[in-house]
Amino acid sequence: LGSRGALAAALACTLLVLRAGSTTGLANVAEGPQGAIRVVAQNSSIRFGEGVDLTLSLESDADITSVRTYYRPLGTRTITTYGYAEFAPGRKVTARLTIPTAAPTYYPPGVVFEVRYEVADAEGNRIDTEPLTIEYLDPSFTWRRLSKGNLTAIYHDRPATTIEDLLAELAR
């Protein structure tokens, strides 16, 4: 496959090239002492082209008063953004926040967000969760990965051989 073929393959498919070592999935949660704030569940849902909906369910022996969400796209020179999740204060809460991904804050497919929470209750207890990562991909497609050297292609609806040829050309 020559340079023209590689270029055509790149234009013909949705291709994302990431650095090797990117990870996705939920991380463990750092919890406070016994009787303090407890994380019950954390979830995310992608509405591709609109946002990433984050949900954090918590319990505490005192009313939970603050849930601050920090998020940033992974990479060099990125800025961490924070927002206060919406919830009704209480001992059992579900806090929600959406990371906007549409204009004017467009994020391309394949961006990996790092998300963490800072939670406080009325008795002054506070926890910081361990960061979790969320890969922003359109859930309506079945995504596949192929790697060559330090390049990883994330693709859908294309033959693996086409992507293998493209990666070989890019690795030269």
Short mmCIF file of N, CA and C in Angstrom, two decimals, residues 17-167:
data_model
loop_
_atom_site.label_atom_id
_atom_site.label_comp_id
_atom_site.label_asym_id
_atom_site.label_seq_id
_atom_site.Cartn_x
_atom_site.Cartn_y
_atom_site.Cartn_z
N VAL A 17 -5.84 7.76 16.16
CA VAL A 17 -4.53 7.25 16.52
C VAL A 17 -4.19 7.78 17.90
N LEU A 18 -3.98 6.85 18.82
CA LEU A 18 -3.70 7.21 20.20
C LEU A 18 -2.34 6.69 20.60
N ARG A 19 -1.79 7.25 21.63
CA ARG A 19 -0.55 6.75 22.17
C ARG A 19 -0.83 5.42 22.85
N ALA A 20 0.10 4.51 22.73
CA ALA A 20 -0.05 3.22 23.40
C ALA A 20 -0.07 3.48 24.90
N GLY A 21 -0.85 2.68 25.61
CA GLY A 21 -0.91 2.82 27.05
C GLY A 21 -2.13 3.56 27.53
N SER A 22 -2.98 4.08 26.66
CA SER A 22 -4.21 4.72 27.12
C SER A 22 -5.10 3.66 27.73
N THR A 23 -5.75 4.01 28.81
CA THR A 23 -6.61 3.04 29.48
C THR A 23 -7.98 3.64 29.67
N THR A 24 -8.94 2.76 29.81
CA THR A 24 -10.29 3.20 30.09
C THR A 24 -10.85 2.32 31.18
N GLY A 25 -11.98 2.74 31.74
CA GLY A 25 -12.63 1.97 32.78
C GLY A 25 -12.73 2.78 34.04
N LEU A 26 -13.36 2.21 35.04
CA LEU A 26 -13.54 2.90 36.29
C LEU A 26 -12.41 2.57 37.24
N ALA A 27 -11.96 3.57 37.98
CA ALA A 27 -10.91 3.37 38.96
C ALA A 27 -11.54 3.12 40.32
N ASN A 28 -10.72 2.68 41.27
CA ASN A 28 -11.21 2.49 42.63
C ASN A 28 -11.51 3.83 43.27
N VAL A 29 -12.31 3.79 44.30
CA VAL A 29 -12.71 5.01 44.99
C VAL A 29 -12.01 5.07 46.33
N ALA A 30 -11.46 6.23 46.68
CA ALA A 30 -10.86 6.44 47.98
C ALA A 30 -11.96 6.88 48.94
N GLU A 31 -12.19 6.09 49.98
CA GLU A 31 -13.26 6.43 50.91
C GLU A 31 -12.68 6.94 52.22
N GLY A 32 -13.47 7.73 52.92
CA GLY A 32 -13.07 8.28 54.19
C GLY A 32 -13.17 7.24 55.29
N PRO A 33 -12.99 7.66 56.58
CA PRO A 33 -13.04 6.73 57.70
C PRO A 33 -14.44 6.17 57.92
N GLN A 34 -14.53 5.12 58.77
CA GLN A 34 -15.82 4.52 59.09
C GLN A 34 -16.80 5.60 59.51
N GLY A 35 -18.04 5.50 59.06
CA GLY A 35 -19.05 6.45 59.43
C GLY A 35 -19.04 7.72 58.59
N ALA A 36 -18.07 7.84 57.72
CA ALA A 36 -17.98 9.03 56.88
C ALA A 36 -18.75 8.80 55.58
N ILE A 37 -18.33 9.47 54.55
CA ILE A 37 -19.00 9.42 53.25
C ILE A 37 -18.62 8.12 52.53
N ARG A 38 -19.62 7.48 51.95
CA ARG A 38 -19.40 6.24 51.22
C ARG A 38 -19.92 6.37 49.79
N VAL A 39 -19.11 5.94 48.83
CA VAL A 39 -19.54 5.92 47.44
C VAL A 39 -20.27 4.61 47.20
N VAL A 40 -21.50 4.71 46.72
CA VAL A 40 -22.32 3.53 46.44
C VAL A 40 -22.12 3.10 44.99
N ALA A 41 -22.12 4.05 44.06
CA ALA A 41 -21.96 3.73 42.64
C ALA A 41 -21.53 4.97 41.88
N GLN A 42 -20.82 4.74 40.79
CA GLN A 42 -20.50 5.83 39.86
C GLN A 42 -20.68 5.29 38.45
N ASN A 43 -21.35 6.08 37.64
CA ASN A 43 -21.68 5.67 36.28
C ASN A 43 -21.47 6.82 35.31
N SER A 44 -21.32 6.45 34.04
CA SER A 44 -21.28 7.45 32.98
C SER A 44 -22.07 6.92 31.80
N SER A 45 -22.62 7.85 31.04
CA SER A 45 -23.39 7.50 29.85
C SER A 45 -23.04 8.52 28.77
N ILE A 46 -22.71 8.03 27.58
CA ILE A 46 -22.31 8.91 26.49
C ILE A 46 -23.52 9.18 25.60
N ARG A 47 -23.82 10.47 25.43
CA ARG A 47 -24.78 10.93 24.42
C ARG A 47 -23.90 11.60 23.36
N PHE A 48 -23.45 10.79 22.40
CA PHE A 48 -22.43 11.25 21.46
C PHE A 48 -22.89 12.50 20.71
N GLY A 49 -21.99 13.48 20.67
CA GLY A 49 -22.30 14.75 20.02
C GLY A 49 -22.98 15.74 20.94
N GLU A 50 -23.34 15.31 22.15
CA GLU A 50 -24.02 16.19 23.10
C GLU A 50 -23.27 16.30 24.43
N GLY A 51 -22.99 15.15 25.05
CA GLY A 51 -22.33 15.20 26.34
C GLY A 51 -22.08 13.83 26.93
N VAL A 52 -21.34 13.83 28.03
CA VAL A 52 -21.11 12.64 28.83
C VAL A 52 -21.78 12.88 30.17
N ASP A 53 -22.80 12.08 30.46
CA ASP A 53 -23.55 12.23 31.70
C ASP A 53 -22.88 11.43 32.80
N LEU A 54 -22.55 12.09 33.90
CA LEU A 54 -21.90 11.46 35.04
C LEU A 54 -22.90 11.36 36.19
N THR A 55 -22.89 10.23 36.88
CA THR A 55 -23.76 10.03 38.03
C THR A 55 -22.93 9.43 39.16
N LEU A 56 -23.08 10.00 40.36
CA LEU A 56 -22.38 9.51 41.55
C LEU A 56 -23.39 9.35 42.67
N SER A 57 -23.54 8.12 43.18
CA SER A 57 -24.45 7.85 44.30
C SER A 57 -23.63 7.70 45.57
N LEU A 58 -24.09 8.40 46.63
CA LEU A 58 -23.33 8.48 47.88
C LEU A 58 -24.23 8.26 49.08
N GLU A 59 -23.63 7.86 50.20
CA GLU A 59 -24.30 7.77 51.50
C GLU A 59 -23.37 8.36 52.54
N SER A 60 -23.96 8.90 53.60
CA SER A 60 -23.18 9.44 54.71
C SER A 60 -24.05 9.44 55.96
N ASP A 61 -23.41 9.47 57.13
CA ASP A 61 -24.15 9.57 58.38
C ASP A 61 -24.64 11.00 58.62
N ALA A 62 -24.10 11.94 57.88
CA ALA A 62 -24.53 13.34 57.93
C ALA A 62 -24.96 13.76 56.54
N ASP A 63 -25.70 14.84 56.43
CA ASP A 63 -26.15 15.30 55.11
C ASP A 63 -24.95 15.65 54.23
N ILE A 64 -24.98 15.13 53.03
CA ILE A 64 -23.96 15.47 52.03
C ILE A 64 -24.31 16.87 51.52
N THR A 65 -23.33 17.76 51.55
CA THR A 65 -23.58 19.16 51.23
C THR A 65 -22.91 19.65 49.95
N SER A 66 -21.89 18.92 49.48
CA SER A 66 -21.16 19.40 48.31
C SER A 66 -20.60 18.22 47.51
N VAL A 67 -20.79 18.28 46.20
CA VAL A 67 -20.16 17.31 45.28
C VAL A 67 -19.57 18.12 44.14
N ARG A 68 -18.25 18.24 44.17
CA ARG A 68 -17.55 18.96 43.11
C ARG A 68 -16.94 17.92 42.17
N THR A 69 -17.16 18.12 40.88
CA THR A 69 -16.66 17.20 39.86
C THR A 69 -15.54 17.88 39.09
N TYR A 70 -14.40 17.19 38.99
CA TYR A 70 -13.26 17.68 38.22
C TYR A 70 -13.11 16.77 37.00
N TYR A 71 -12.93 17.37 35.82
CA TYR A 71 -12.69 16.55 34.64
C TYR A 71 -11.74 17.27 33.69
N ARG A 72 -11.04 16.44 32.90
CA ARG A 72 -10.13 16.98 31.90
C ARG A 72 -9.88 15.92 30.84
N PRO A 73 -9.67 16.36 29.59
CA PRO A 73 -9.25 15.40 28.57
C PRO A 73 -7.79 15.06 28.84
N LEU A 74 -7.45 13.78 28.74
CA LEU A 74 -6.06 13.39 28.96
C LEU A 74 -5.20 13.88 27.81
N GLY A 75 -3.97 14.19 28.10
CA GLY A 75 -3.03 14.67 27.09
C GLY A 75 -2.16 15.76 27.66
N THR A 76 -1.29 16.26 26.84
CA THR A 76 -0.43 17.35 27.29
C THR A 76 -1.18 18.67 27.17
N ARG A 77 -0.84 19.58 28.02
CA ARG A 77 -1.40 20.94 27.99
C ARG A 77 -2.93 20.97 28.08
N THR A 78 -3.48 20.14 28.93
CA THR A 78 -4.93 20.17 29.11
C THR A 78 -5.27 20.91 30.40
N ILE A 79 -6.45 21.42 30.46
CA ILE A 79 -6.92 22.18 31.61
C ILE A 79 -8.00 21.38 32.32
N THR A 80 -7.93 21.35 33.63
CA THR A 80 -8.96 20.69 34.42
C THR A 80 -10.10 21.67 34.64
N THR A 81 -11.31 21.18 34.39
CA THR A 81 -12.52 21.97 34.59
C THR A 81 -13.25 21.39 35.79
N TYR A 82 -13.93 22.23 36.55
CA TYR A 82 -14.73 21.68 37.63
C TYR A 82 -16.13 22.28 37.59
N GLY A 83 -17.03 21.53 38.16
CA GLY A 83 -18.41 21.98 38.26
C GLY A 83 -19.05 21.33 39.47
N TYR A 84 -20.10 21.94 39.96
CA TYR A 84 -20.83 21.37 41.10
C TYR A 84 -21.97 20.52 40.57
N ALA A 85 -21.93 19.24 40.93
CA ALA A 85 -22.96 18.32 40.48
C ALA A 85 -24.29 18.70 41.12
N GLU A 86 -25.37 18.44 40.39
CA GLU A 86 -26.71 18.73 40.90
C GLU A 86 -27.20 17.58 41.75
N PHE A 87 -27.74 17.91 42.94
CA PHE A 87 -28.31 16.90 43.83
C PHE A 87 -29.08 17.62 44.93
N ALA A 88 -29.95 16.88 45.60
CA ALA A 88 -30.65 17.41 46.77
C ALA A 88 -29.89 16.94 48.00
N PRO A 89 -29.42 17.86 48.87
CA PRO A 89 -28.65 17.45 50.05
C PRO A 89 -29.42 16.43 50.89
N GLY A 90 -28.69 15.49 51.46
CA GLY A 90 -29.27 14.45 52.29
C GLY A 90 -28.23 13.41 52.62
N ARG A 91 -28.67 12.36 53.33
CA ARG A 91 -27.75 11.29 53.72
C ARG A 91 -27.53 10.28 52.60
N LYS A 92 -28.49 10.19 51.68
CA LYS A 92 -28.35 9.35 50.49
C LYS A 92 -28.64 10.26 49.30
N VAL A 93 -27.66 10.44 48.45
CA VAL A 93 -27.83 11.34 47.31
C VAL A 93 -27.35 10.70 46.02
N THR A 94 -27.89 11.19 44.93
CA THR A 94 -27.39 10.88 43.60
C THR A 94 -27.09 12.21 42.94
N ALA A 95 -25.82 12.43 42.66
CA ALA A 95 -25.35 13.69 42.08
C ALA A 95 -25.13 13.49 40.58
N ARG A 96 -25.51 14.51 39.80
CA ARG A 96 -25.38 14.42 38.34
C ARG A 96 -24.69 15.66 37.77
N LEU A 97 -23.86 15.41 36.77
CA LEU A 97 -23.20 16.49 36.04
C LEU A 97 -22.96 15.99 34.62
N THR A 98 -23.07 16.88 33.64
CA THR A 98 -22.81 16.53 32.25
C THR A 98 -21.58 17.27 31.75
N ILE A 99 -20.65 16.52 31.16
CA ILE A 99 -19.52 17.11 30.47
C ILE A 99 -20.03 17.47 29.07
N PRO A 100 -20.07 18.74 28.72
CA PRO A 100 -20.56 19.11 27.39
C PRO A 100 -19.53 18.74 26.32
N THR A 101 -20.00 18.14 25.24
CA THR A 101 -19.08 17.75 24.16
C THR A 101 -19.47 18.37 22.82
N ALA A 102 -20.53 19.16 22.80
CA ALA A 102 -20.96 19.85 21.58
C ALA A 102 -20.35 21.25 21.56
N ALA A 103 -20.50 21.93 20.44
CA ALA A 103 -20.00 23.30 20.30
C ALA A 103 -20.55 24.16 21.43
N PRO A 104 -19.82 25.05 21.98
CA PRO A 104 -18.47 25.48 21.59
C PRO A 104 -17.35 24.67 22.22
N THR A 105 -17.66 23.65 23.03
CA THR A 105 -16.61 22.86 23.66
C THR A 105 -16.52 21.49 23.02
N TYR A 106 -16.28 21.47 21.72
CA TYR A 106 -16.23 20.21 20.96
C TYR A 106 -15.06 19.33 21.40
N TYR A 107 -15.36 18.05 21.59
CA TYR A 107 -14.32 17.04 21.83
C TYR A 107 -14.46 15.98 20.75
N PRO A 108 -13.39 15.61 20.09
CA PRO A 108 -13.47 14.62 19.02
C PRO A 108 -13.62 13.21 19.57
N PRO A 109 -14.09 12.29 18.75
CA PRO A 109 -14.18 10.89 19.18
C PRO A 109 -12.81 10.39 19.60
N GLY A 110 -12.79 9.56 20.63
CA GLY A 110 -11.54 8.98 21.12
C GLY A 110 -10.89 9.72 22.25
N VAL A 111 -11.37 10.92 22.57
CA VAL A 111 -10.82 11.64 23.72
C VAL A 111 -11.10 10.81 24.97
N VAL A 112 -10.11 10.76 25.84
CA VAL A 112 -10.28 10.07 27.12
C VAL A 112 -10.33 11.14 28.20
N PHE A 113 -11.45 11.15 28.95
CA PHE A 113 -11.62 12.08 30.04
C PHE A 113 -11.19 11.43 31.35
N GLU A 114 -10.50 12.20 32.17
CA GLU A 114 -10.22 11.79 33.54
C GLU A 114 -11.21 12.55 34.42
N VAL A 115 -11.90 11.81 35.29
CA VAL A 115 -12.93 12.40 36.15
C VAL A 115 -12.65 12.00 37.60
N ARG A 116 -12.79 12.96 38.50
CA ARG A 116 -12.72 12.66 39.94
C ARG A 116 -13.68 13.57 40.67
N TYR A 117 -14.02 13.18 41.88
CA TYR A 117 -14.99 13.92 42.68
C TYR A 117 -14.41 14.30 44.03
N GLU A 118 -14.88 15.44 44.55
CA GLU A 118 -14.57 15.90 45.90
C GLU A 118 -15.92 16.07 46.60
N VAL A 119 -16.12 15.32 47.67
CA VAL A 119 -17.42 15.29 48.34
C VAL A 119 -17.26 15.70 49.80
N ALA A 120 -18.22 16.48 50.30
CA ALA A 120 -18.19 16.92 51.71
C ALA A 120 -19.57 16.75 52.32
N ASP A 121 -19.59 16.53 53.65
CA ASP A 121 -20.87 16.45 54.35
C ASP A 121 -20.94 17.50 55.46
N ALA A 122 -22.08 17.58 56.12
CA ALA A 122 -22.33 18.62 57.12
C ALA A 122 -21.45 18.50 58.36
N GLU A 123 -20.88 17.33 58.62
CA GLU A 123 -20.00 17.15 59.78
C GLU A 123 -18.54 17.44 59.46
N GLY A 124 -18.29 17.90 58.24
CA GLY A 124 -16.92 18.25 57.86
C GLY A 124 -16.13 17.10 57.28
N ASN A 125 -16.75 15.93 57.13
CA ASN A 125 -16.06 14.82 56.46
C ASN A 125 -15.90 15.16 54.99
N ARG A 126 -14.81 14.68 54.41
CA ARG A 126 -14.53 14.97 53.01
C ARG A 126 -13.82 13.78 52.40
N ILE A 127 -14.17 13.44 51.16
CA ILE A 127 -13.43 12.41 50.43
C ILE A 127 -13.11 12.93 49.03
N ASP A 128 -12.04 12.41 48.50
CA ASP A 128 -11.66 12.63 47.10
C ASP A 128 -11.63 11.25 46.46
N THR A 129 -12.35 11.07 45.37
CA THR A 129 -12.33 9.77 44.70
C THR A 129 -11.06 9.64 43.88
N GLU A 130 -10.68 8.40 43.63
CA GLU A 130 -9.59 8.14 42.70
C GLU A 130 -10.07 8.52 41.31
N PRO A 131 -9.20 9.00 40.45
CA PRO A 131 -9.62 9.35 39.09
C PRO A 131 -10.11 8.12 38.33
N LEU A 132 -11.11 8.32 37.50
CA LEU A 132 -11.57 7.28 36.59
C LEU A 132 -11.44 7.84 35.19
N THR A 133 -11.38 6.96 34.21
CA THR A 133 -11.27 7.43 32.84
C THR A 133 -12.48 6.97 32.04
N ILE A 134 -12.89 7.82 31.12
CA ILE A 134 -14.03 7.55 30.25
C ILE A 134 -13.59 7.86 28.82
N GLU A 135 -13.69 6.87 27.95
CA GLU A 135 -13.33 7.06 26.55
C GLU A 135 -14.58 7.50 25.80
N TYR A 136 -14.47 8.63 25.11
CA TYR A 136 -15.59 9.25 24.41
C TYR A 136 -15.69 8.70 22.99
N LEU A 137 -16.49 7.66 22.81
CA LEU A 137 -16.73 7.05 21.51
C LEU A 137 -18.23 6.90 21.31
N ASP A 138 -18.67 7.02 20.08
CA ASP A 138 -20.09 6.88 19.74
C ASP A 138 -20.53 5.46 20.06
N PRO A 139 -21.44 5.28 21.03
CA PRO A 139 -21.85 3.93 21.44
C PRO A 139 -22.71 3.21 20.39
N SER A 140 -23.09 3.88 19.32
CA SER A 140 -23.90 3.22 18.29
C SER A 140 -23.04 2.36 17.35
N PHE A 141 -21.71 2.42 17.51
CA PHE A 141 -20.81 1.61 16.69
C PHE A 141 -20.11 0.57 17.55
N THR A 142 -19.69 -0.51 16.91
CA THR A 142 -18.83 -1.50 17.57
C THR A 142 -17.41 -1.14 17.20
N TRP A 143 -16.66 -0.65 18.18
CA TRP A 143 -15.31 -0.17 17.95
C TRP A 143 -14.31 -1.31 18.12
N ARG A 144 -13.27 -1.27 17.31
CA ARG A 144 -12.19 -2.25 17.38
C ARG A 144 -10.87 -1.51 17.49
N ARG A 145 -9.84 -2.22 17.94
CA ARG A 145 -8.51 -1.64 18.09
C ARG A 145 -7.47 -2.52 17.42
N LEU A 146 -6.52 -1.87 16.80
CA LEU A 146 -5.33 -2.54 16.27
C LEU A 146 -4.13 -1.67 16.62
N SER A 147 -3.03 -2.32 17.00
CA SER A 147 -1.82 -1.58 17.35
C SER A 147 -0.64 -2.04 16.53
N LYS A 148 0.24 -1.10 16.27
CA LYS A 148 1.52 -1.38 15.62
C LYS A 148 2.51 -0.41 16.22
N GLY A 149 3.51 -0.94 16.92
CA GLY A 149 4.47 -0.07 17.60
C GLY A 149 3.75 0.76 18.64
N ASN A 150 3.97 2.06 18.61
CA ASN A 150 3.32 2.94 19.58
C ASN A 150 2.04 3.59 19.04
N LEU A 151 1.52 3.08 17.92
CA LEU A 151 0.28 3.59 17.35
C LEU A 151 -0.86 2.61 17.62
N THR A 152 -1.99 3.14 17.97
CA THR A 152 -3.20 2.33 18.12
C THR A 152 -4.29 2.98 17.31
N ALA A 153 -4.93 2.20 16.46
CA ALA A 153 -6.06 2.68 15.67
C ALA A 153 -7.34 2.18 16.32
N ILE A 154 -8.29 3.07 16.47
CA ILE A 154 -9.62 2.72 16.95
C ILE A 154 -10.54 2.96 15.77
N TYR A 155 -11.26 1.93 15.35
CA TYR A 155 -12.01 2.05 14.10
C TYR A 155 -13.30 1.25 14.18
N HIS A 156 -14.15 1.48 13.20
CA HIS A 156 -15.39 0.71 13.06
C HIS A 156 -15.72 0.59 11.58
N ASP A 157 -16.48 -0.43 11.25
CA ASP A 157 -17.03 -0.62 9.90
C ASP A 157 -15.97 -0.65 8.79
N ARG A 158 -14.79 -1.14 9.09
CA ARG A 158 -13.74 -1.29 8.09
C ARG A 158 -13.08 -2.64 8.30
N PRO A 159 -12.57 -3.24 7.21
CA PRO A 159 -11.83 -4.51 7.36
C PRO A 159 -10.53 -4.28 8.13
N ALA A 160 -10.19 -5.23 8.98
CA ALA A 160 -8.96 -5.13 9.76
C ALA A 160 -7.75 -5.02 8.86
N THR A 161 -7.78 -5.66 7.70
CA THR A 161 -6.62 -5.60 6.79
C THR A 161 -6.36 -4.18 6.30
N THR A 162 -7.41 -3.42 6.07
CA THR A 162 -7.25 -2.02 5.64
C THR A 162 -6.54 -1.22 6.73
N ILE A 163 -6.93 -1.44 7.96
CA ILE A 163 -6.33 -0.71 9.08
C ILE A 163 -4.90 -1.19 9.32
N GLU A 164 -4.67 -2.49 9.20
CA GLU A 164 -3.31 -3.02 9.35
C GLU A 164 -2.37 -2.39 8.32
N ASP A 165 -2.83 -2.28 7.06
CA ASP A 165 -2.02 -1.66 6.01
C ASP A 165 -1.74 -0.19 6.33
N LEU A 166 -2.75 0.51 6.79
CA LEU A 166 -2.58 1.91 7.15
C LEU A 166 -1.58 2.08 8.29
N LEU A 167 -1.69 1.27 9.32
CA LEU A 167 -0.75 1.35 10.45
C LEU A 167 0.67 1.03 9.99
#
